Coordinates of C-alpha atoms and ligand atoms in Angstrom, one line a residue:
M1 CA 142.7 82.6 94.2
L2 CA 143.6 82.0 90.6
A3 CA 146.3 84.3 89.2
T4 CA 144.8 87.5 87.8
Q5 CA 147.8 88.9 86.0
N6 CA 146.3 89.3 82.6
N7 CA 149.4 91.1 81.4
V8 CA 151.9 88.4 82.4
T9 CA 153.2 86.7 79.3
A10 CA 155.8 84.4 80.9
P11 CA 155.0 80.9 79.5
G12 CA 155.4 79.3 83.0
V13 CA 152.7 81.5 84.5
L14 CA 150.3 80.9 81.6
D15 CA 151.0 77.2 81.6
Q16 CA 150.2 77.0 85.3
R17 CA 146.9 78.9 84.7
I18 CA 145.9 76.4 82.0
Q19 CA 146.4 73.6 84.5
E20 CA 144.4 75.4 87.1
A21 CA 141.6 76.2 84.6
R22 CA 141.5 72.5 83.6
Q23 CA 141.1 71.5 87.3
R24 CA 138.1 73.9 87.5
T25 CA 136.3 72.2 84.6
D26 CA 137.3 68.7 85.6
E27 CA 135.8 69.3 89.1
I28 CA 132.5 70.4 87.5
F29 CA 132.2 67.2 85.4
A30 CA 133.1 65.2 88.6
L31 CA 129.8 66.5 90.1
V32 CA 127.8 64.5 87.6
K33 CA 126.9 60.9 88.2
P34 CA 128.2 58.7 85.4
E35 CA 124.7 57.7 84.3
A36 CA 123.8 61.4 83.9
L37 CA 126.6 62.4 81.4
Y38 CA 124.2 62.2 78.4
D39 CA 121.5 64.3 80.2
R40 CA 120.5 67.7 78.8
P41 CA 119.7 69.8 81.9
I42 CA 118.7 72.8 79.8
A43 CA 116.5 72.2 76.7
E44 CA 118.3 74.9 74.6
R45 CA 121.8 73.6 75.3
H46 CA 123.9 70.5 74.4
R47 CA 124.0 67.4 76.4
I48 CA 126.7 67.3 79.1
I49 CA 128.9 65.0 77.1
F50 CA 129.4 67.7 74.4
Y51 CA 131.1 70.1 76.8
I52 CA 133.7 67.5 77.9
G53 CA 134.9 67.3 74.4
H54 CA 134.3 71.0 73.6
L55 CA 136.9 72.5 75.9
E56 CA 139.7 70.5 74.4
A57 CA 138.4 70.8 70.8
F58 CA 138.4 74.6 71.3
D59 CA 142.0 74.6 72.6
W60 CA 143.1 72.3 69.8
N61 CA 141.3 74.3 67.1
L62 CA 142.8 77.5 68.4
L63 CA 146.4 76.4 69.0
G64 CA 147.2 73.1 67.3
E65 CA 147.8 74.2 63.8
R66 CA 147.9 77.9 64.2
I67 CA 150.6 78.0 66.8
F68 CA 152.3 74.7 66.7
G69 CA 151.8 73.6 63.1
L70 CA 150.3 70.3 64.3
K71 CA 148.2 68.0 62.1
S72 CA 144.9 66.8 63.6
F73 CA 144.8 63.3 65.0
H74 CA 140.9 63.3 65.1
P75 CA 139.4 65.8 62.6
S76 CA 135.8 64.6 63.1
F77 CA 135.9 65.2 66.9
D78 CA 137.6 68.6 66.3
R79 CA 134.5 69.5 64.3
L80 CA 131.8 67.7 66.4
F81 CA 132.9 69.5 69.5
A82 CA 133.8 72.8 68.0
F83 CA 130.7 75.0 68.7
G84 CA 128.3 75.4 71.6
I85 CA 124.8 76.6 71.2
D86 CA 123.5 80.1 71.8
P87 CA 120.1 79.8 73.5
V88 CA 118.6 82.4 71.1
G89 CA 116.8 81.5 67.9
G90 CA 116.3 78.2 66.0
G91 CA 114.3 75.4 67.5
L92 CA 115.4 73.2 70.3
P93 CA 118.0 70.6 69.6
N94 CA 116.7 67.0 69.3
D95 CA 119.7 64.8 69.0
Q96 CA 119.7 61.5 70.8
P97 CA 122.3 60.2 73.3
S98 CA 123.1 57.3 70.9
E99 CA 124.4 59.9 68.3
W100 CA 127.3 60.9 70.6
P101 CA 130.6 59.1 71.1
T102 CA 131.2 57.0 74.2
V103 CA 132.6 58.6 77.4
E104 CA 135.7 56.6 76.9
Q105 CA 136.2 57.9 73.3
V106 CA 135.7 61.5 74.5
R107 CA 138.0 61.1 77.5
N108 CA 140.7 59.6 75.3
Y109 CA 140.4 62.6 72.9
V110 CA 140.7 65.0 75.9
A111 CA 143.8 63.2 77.3
K112 CA 145.5 63.2 74.0
V113 CA 144.9 66.8 73.2
R114 CA 146.2 67.8 76.7
D115 CA 149.3 65.6 76.2
I116 CA 150.2 67.0 72.9
L117 CA 149.6 70.6 73.7
D118 CA 151.4 70.3 77.0
D119 CA 154.5 68.9 75.3
K120 CA 154.5 71.7 72.9
L121 CA 154.0 74.3 75.6
R122 CA 156.8 72.9 77.6
E123 CA 159.2 72.9 74.7
G124 CA 159.0 76.7 75.1
S125 CA 157.3 79.3 73.1
P126 CA 157.4 79.1 69.4
D127 CA 158.6 82.2 67.5
T128 CA 155.8 84.4 68.7
N129 CA 157.0 87.4 66.6
S130 CA 156.0 85.6 63.5
Q131 CA 152.5 85.3 64.8
E132 CA 149.7 87.8 64.1
F133 CA 149.0 87.8 67.8
P134 CA 151.4 87.0 70.6
L135 CA 151.2 83.5 72.0
S136 CA 150.1 85.0 75.4
T137 CA 147.0 86.4 73.8
L138 CA 146.0 83.1 72.4
L139 CA 146.7 81.3 75.7
N140 CA 144.7 83.9 77.6
V141 CA 141.8 83.2 75.1
A142 CA 142.1 79.5 75.8
I143 CA 142.2 80.0 79.6
E144 CA 139.4 82.4 79.8
H145 CA 137.2 80.5 77.4
R146 CA 137.6 77.5 79.6
L147 CA 136.9 79.5 82.8
M148 CA 133.8 81.0 81.2
H149 CA 132.6 77.5 80.6
A150 CA 133.4 76.6 84.2
E151 CA 130.7 79.2 85.0
T152 CA 128.2 78.4 82.3
L153 CA 128.5 74.7 83.1
A154 CA 127.7 75.5 86.7
Y155 CA 124.5 77.3 85.5
M156 CA 123.7 74.2 83.4
L157 CA 124.4 71.6 86.1
H158 CA 122.4 73.8 88.5
Q159 CA 119.4 72.7 86.5
L160 CA 120.4 69.0 86.7
P161 CA 118.1 67.2 89.3
L162 CA 119.9 66.9 92.6
D163 CA 119.8 63.1 92.5
R164 CA 121.8 63.1 89.3
K165 CA 124.7 64.9 91.1
I166 CA 127.4 63.7 93.6
F167 CA 127.0 65.5 96.9
Q168 CA 130.0 67.4 98.2
K169 CA 130.6 69.1 101.5
Q170 CA 130.0 72.9 101.2
P171 CA 132.0 75.7 102.8
A172 CA 130.8 77.1 106.1
E173 CA 128.1 79.7 105.9
V174 CA 129.2 83.4 106.3
S175 CA 127.4 85.5 108.8
A176 CA 126.0 88.8 107.6
P177 CA 124.2 91.8 109.1
P178 CA 120.5 92.3 108.3
V179 CA 119.7 94.0 105.0
H180 CA 118.1 97.5 105.0
P181 CA 117.5 98.3 101.4
E182 CA 118.3 102.0 100.5
M183 CA 119.5 104.0 97.5
V184 CA 122.8 105.8 97.1
E185 CA 123.1 109.1 95.2
I186 CA 125.8 109.1 92.5
P187 CA 126.8 112.6 91.4
A188 CA 127.3 113.4 87.7
G189 CA 130.8 112.5 86.5
A190 CA 132.8 110.8 83.8
T191 CA 133.8 107.1 83.8
T192 CA 136.0 105.2 81.5
L193 CA 134.7 102.0 80.0
G194 CA 136.8 99.4 78.2
L195 CA 140.5 98.9 77.8
S196 CA 143.1 100.8 75.9
R197 CA 145.2 98.8 73.5
S198 CA 148.2 100.8 74.7
D199 CA 147.8 99.3 78.2
E200 CA 149.0 95.9 76.8
Q201 CA 146.6 94.0 79.1
F202 CA 144.7 91.0 77.9
G203 CA 141.1 91.7 77.1
W204 CA 138.6 90.1 74.7
D205 CA 137.8 91.9 71.4
N206 CA 134.6 93.6 72.9
E207 CA 136.7 95.3 75.7
F208 CA 138.5 97.6 73.2
E209 CA 138.9 100.6 72.8
A210 CA 138.6 102.6 76.0
V211 CA 135.8 105.2 76.0
Q212 CA 135.1 108.0 78.4
V213 CA 131.4 108.5 79.1
D214 CA 129.7 111.4 81.0
V215 CA 127.1 110.1 83.3
P216 CA 124.4 112.4 84.7
A217 CA 123.5 112.1 88.4
F218 CA 121.4 109.2 89.4
A219 CA 120.5 107.1 92.5
I220 CA 121.3 103.3 92.7
D221 CA 120.2 100.5 95.0
R222 CA 122.9 99.9 97.6
Y223 CA 122.3 96.2 97.4
K224 CA 121.2 93.7 94.8
V225 CA 117.5 92.9 95.0
T226 CA 117.0 90.1 97.5
N227 CA 114.8 87.0 97.5
R228 CA 112.7 88.7 100.1
Q229 CA 112.1 91.8 97.9
Y230 CA 111.4 89.7 94.9
L231 CA 108.9 87.7 96.9
D232 CA 107.0 90.9 97.6
F233 CA 106.8 91.5 93.8
I234 CA 105.4 88.0 93.3
R235 CA 102.9 88.4 96.1
A236 CA 101.8 91.7 94.6
G237 CA 100.9 89.9 91.4
G238 CA 104.0 91.0 89.4
Y239 CA 103.8 88.1 87.1
E240 CA 100.1 88.7 86.3
T241 CA 100.3 92.5 85.8
R242 CA 100.4 93.0 82.0
S243 CA 101.6 96.6 82.2
L244 CA 104.9 95.7 83.9
W245 CA 106.0 93.6 80.9
T246 CA 106.9 94.5 77.3
D247 CA 105.0 92.7 74.6
D248 CA 107.9 90.3 73.8
D249 CA 108.5 89.5 77.5
W250 CA 104.8 89.0 78.2
K251 CA 104.6 86.6 75.2
W252 CA 107.6 84.6 76.4
K253 CA 106.2 84.5 80.0
I254 CA 102.9 83.1 78.8
E255 CA 104.4 80.7 76.3
H256 CA 106.6 79.1 78.9
N257 CA 104.2 79.5 81.8
I258 CA 106.7 81.4 83.9
S259 CA 105.5 82.6 87.3
Y260 CA 108.7 82.5 89.5
P261 CA 112.5 82.3 89.2
A262 CA 114.1 79.2 87.7
F263 CA 116.1 78.7 90.9
W264 CA 113.0 78.6 93.1
E265 CA 110.7 75.7 93.9
Q266 CA 107.3 75.6 95.7
N267 CA 106.8 73.1 98.5
G268 CA 103.3 73.5 99.8
D269 CA 103.1 77.1 100.8
Q270 CA 106.9 77.3 101.4
W271 CA 109.4 78.6 98.8
L272 CA 112.7 76.8 98.4
Y273 CA 115.9 77.9 96.8
R274 CA 117.3 75.1 94.7
G275 CA 121.0 75.3 95.4
M276 CA 123.7 73.5 93.4
L277 CA 123.6 70.5 95.7
E278 CA 120.6 70.8 98.0
A279 CA 117.3 72.7 98.3
V280 CA 116.9 75.0 101.3
P281 CA 114.2 77.3 102.6
L282 CA 114.5 80.5 100.5
P283 CA 117.3 82.6 102.0
P284 CA 115.7 86.0 102.3
D285 CA 118.8 88.1 102.1
S286 CA 120.5 86.4 99.2
P287 CA 120.2 88.1 95.7
V288 CA 117.5 86.8 93.5
Y289 CA 118.6 85.3 90.1
V290 CA 116.2 86.1 87.2
S291 CA 116.1 86.8 83.4
H292 CA 116.4 90.2 82.0
A293 CA 112.7 90.2 81.3
E294 CA 111.9 89.5 84.9
A295 CA 114.5 92.1 86.1
K296 CA 112.8 94.8 84.0
A297 CA 109.3 93.9 85.3
Y298 CA 110.6 94.1 88.8
A299 CA 112.2 97.4 88.3
R300 CA 109.0 98.8 86.7
W301 CA 107.0 97.6 89.7
A302 CA 109.4 99.3 92.1
D303 CA 109.1 102.5 90.1
K304 CA 112.7 102.2 89.1
Q305 CA 114.8 101.2 86.1
L306 CA 117.8 99.0 85.3
P307 CA 121.1 100.9 85.1
T308 CA 122.9 101.5 81.9
E309 CA 126.3 99.9 81.5
A310 CA 127.9 103.3 82.1
E311 CA 125.8 104.0 85.2
W312 CA 126.7 100.6 86.7
H313 CA 130.4 101.3 85.9
R314 CA 130.4 104.7 87.5
A315 CA 128.7 103.4 90.7
A316 CA 131.2 100.5 90.9
Y317 CA 134.5 102.2 90.0
G318 CA 133.9 105.9 90.3
A319 CA 135.2 107.9 93.3
P320 CA 134.0 111.3 94.5
H321 CA 137.2 113.2 93.7
D322 CA 139.5 110.7 92.0
A323 CA 139.8 108.8 88.8
D324 CA 138.1 105.4 88.4
R325 CA 139.5 102.6 90.7
M326 CA 140.6 99.2 89.4
Y327 CA 138.0 97.5 91.5
P328 CA 135.1 98.8 93.6
W329 CA 137.1 98.4 96.8
G330 CA 140.3 100.1 95.4
N331 CA 143.3 98.8 93.5
A332 CA 144.1 95.6 95.5
E333 CA 143.7 92.3 93.6
P334 CA 140.6 90.2 94.4
S335 CA 140.9 88.0 97.5
A336 CA 138.4 85.8 99.3
K337 CA 137.5 88.4 101.9
L338 CA 136.4 90.9 99.2
G339 CA 133.5 89.0 97.8
N340 CA 131.7 85.8 96.8
F341 CA 133.7 84.9 93.6
D342 CA 136.5 82.7 92.2
F343 CA 134.9 79.3 92.9
V344 CA 134.9 79.3 96.7
R345 CA 131.1 78.5 96.8
W346 CA 128.4 77.2 94.5
D347 CA 125.7 79.5 95.7
P348 CA 125.0 83.1 96.7
V349 CA 125.3 84.6 100.2
A350 CA 123.6 87.5 101.8
V351 CA 124.1 90.8 100.0
T352 CA 125.6 92.3 103.2
A353 CA 128.2 89.5 103.7
F354 CA 131.2 91.3 102.2
P355 CA 131.3 94.9 103.4
D356 CA 135.0 95.3 102.4
C357 CA 133.8 95.2 98.8
D358 CA 131.9 98.5 99.0
S359 CA 132.6 101.0 96.2
A360 CA 133.9 104.5 96.9
F361 CA 130.3 105.7 96.8
G362 CA 129.3 103.0 99.3
V363 CA 127.5 100.7 96.8
A364 CA 127.7 97.1 98.1
D365 CA 128.4 93.7 96.6
M366 CA 129.1 94.8 93.1
L367 CA 131.7 92.1 92.2
G368 CA 130.7 88.5 92.8
N369 CA 127.5 87.0 94.4
G370 CA 125.7 87.3 91.0
W371 CA 126.0 89.3 87.8
E372 CA 123.8 92.3 87.4
W373 CA 121.6 93.1 84.3
T374 CA 122.0 96.4 82.6
S375 CA 119.6 98.0 80.1
T376 CA 122.4 98.4 77.6
P377 CA 122.3 96.2 74.5
F378 CA 125.6 94.4 73.9
A379 CA 127.3 96.4 71.2
P380 CA 130.9 97.3 70.2
F381 CA 132.8 100.2 71.6
A382 CA 134.3 102.6 69.0
G383 CA 137.6 101.0 67.8
F384 CA 136.3 97.4 68.1
E385 CA 138.1 94.8 66.0
P386 CA 137.2 91.1 66.1
F387 CA 140.0 88.7 66.8
P388 CA 140.8 87.2 63.4
F389 CA 141.3 83.8 65.0
Y390 CA 137.8 84.0 66.7
P391 CA 135.8 86.5 64.7
G392 CA 132.4 85.5 66.1
Y393 CA 133.1 85.6 69.8
S394 CA 131.4 89.0 70.2
A395 CA 130.3 90.1 66.8
N396 CA 127.7 87.2 66.4
F397 CA 125.9 88.8 69.4
F398 CA 125.8 92.4 68.3
D399 CA 122.1 91.9 67.3
G400 CA 120.2 94.1 69.8
K401 CA 118.9 90.9 71.4
H402 CA 121.6 90.5 74.0
F403 CA 122.2 92.7 77.1
V404 CA 125.3 93.5 79.0
M405 CA 125.8 92.0 82.4
K406 CA 128.4 93.3 84.8
G407 CA 129.8 92.2 88.1
G408 CA 130.4 88.4 88.5
S409 CA 129.1 85.5 90.4
A410 CA 130.4 82.9 92.9
R411 CA 131.6 80.9 89.8
T412 CA 133.4 83.8 88.1
A413 CA 137.2 83.4 88.0
A414 CA 139.1 86.3 89.6
C415 CA 140.8 87.2 86.3
M416 CA 137.4 88.1 84.8
L417 CA 136.6 90.5 87.6
R418 CA 138.6 93.0 85.7
R419 CA 136.9 96.3 85.2
S420 CA 136.6 96.1 81.4
F421 CA 135.1 92.5 81.3
R422 CA 131.7 92.4 79.7
N423 CA 129.3 89.5 79.8
W424 CA 126.0 89.3 77.9
F425 CA 123.0 87.1 77.5
Q426 CA 119.6 87.2 75.8
P427 CA 116.6 88.5 77.8
H428 CA 114.6 85.3 78.1
Y429 CA 117.2 83.1 79.7
Q430 CA 116.5 82.4 83.3
Y431 CA 119.4 80.2 84.2
M432 CA 122.3 82.5 84.8
Y433 CA 123.6 83.7 88.2
A434 CA 122.3 87.1 87.3
G435 CA 120.2 89.5 89.4
I436 CA 118.8 93.0 89.7
R437 CA 120.1 96.3 91.0
C438 CA 117.9 99.3 90.1
V439 CA 118.4 103.0 89.5
R440 CA 116.3 106.1 89.7
R441 CA 117.0 109.1 87.5
Ligands
AVJ1 C1 130.5 85.5 77.2 C2 129.4 83.9 78.6 C3 128.2 85.0 76.9 O1 128.8 81.4 77.1 O2 127.8 82.3 75.5 C4 131.9 80.4 75.6 C5 131.1 82.7 76.5 N1 131.5 82.0 74.1 N2 132.1 79.9 74.4 C6 128.7 82.2 76.3 C7 131.5 81.7 75.4 C8 131.9 80.8 73.5 C9 129.8 83.3 76.3 N3 129.5 84.4 77.3

């Protein structure tokens, strides 16, 4: 498990977390065969080579001058690798491999950035009181930015053909009891979203300020929707039933000729799940991963709805007679027996595999094993202030076209399983480890 102490400011601890985070992203790039490093597994995103340079350019651009007063040794790479691409809007990128630097040039840049920043970090912290933000906040931003990319890179490499990846041995399968889908009643009550600045915990700009919300009673699926359940939706003609889809979603579905999840593959009359490193017969009890558009259509077909962010939060953290818990299972820090997260596996497991994860209301599998879509557009809480050193991190996406996801996947770092963490994506992006849990009001 990676350290989760978001509030620890000791330079030694943060330094160690930076090293661990680098191992996570290094191990991702090590999956890619050398001849595939200039591939673009997802049409809307950059080629793989970009991300090798991006992680260090981000750290350099954040810390180099601002914290350590350093002058750039490679301004053109600092700029070339500065920004990723949001899959919404614009046309598809059409750059060619030959327009990018060589792997050697990029790896040299990466090594040099690491050397210089590590020397500075080891020299001890600069005068943090003279900074607008404490050094620990900036280091947490660097660490979590990298760890988020460890997950988004996994989504991306998931779409890379299997013969372009280097096979690795996978952890043993976990055994799990059969799934009996049912709904759990959640009584009306208050829940507290977000993080209070007075808690002095690290959080991204969109996690502040804390806000209490009254949630009316509702019922929620005990488990995430499984592949088996989703197959029923497909067999019932879900993708061909116009009334289940909004106008925008239907248009997207037709335009891209979508009739099943991006993680599935048809082999004769058998469905396969394309895992990170091998394709297997569709595991019926694993959660299905789909776009927001598909999640909504499924929910409508099942005569249910997607939960709001507040409903999801209350089901996960609320307790019948007590205040919200830190985690669904209680206040203990995340550990490997509590769920499928923190880089143990590449792929999902059965939704019943981790019974110790159950929330106080008995809702299962809420952290890890796949994010869960909510119906809530990504928007600021009252008291939101963008980080001056990264003003666009959240604010660029407060456009009504991105929706909040909660929970976490097999590739979510333990530190980002904190209650206030909010993830978001646009509704027509099929590639995340994100699935469905429905409610009925
Ligand atoms: C928070 C996962 C939606 O990948 O678009 C990485 C994280 N932002 N670099 C994304 C992010 C800039 C972001 N998500």
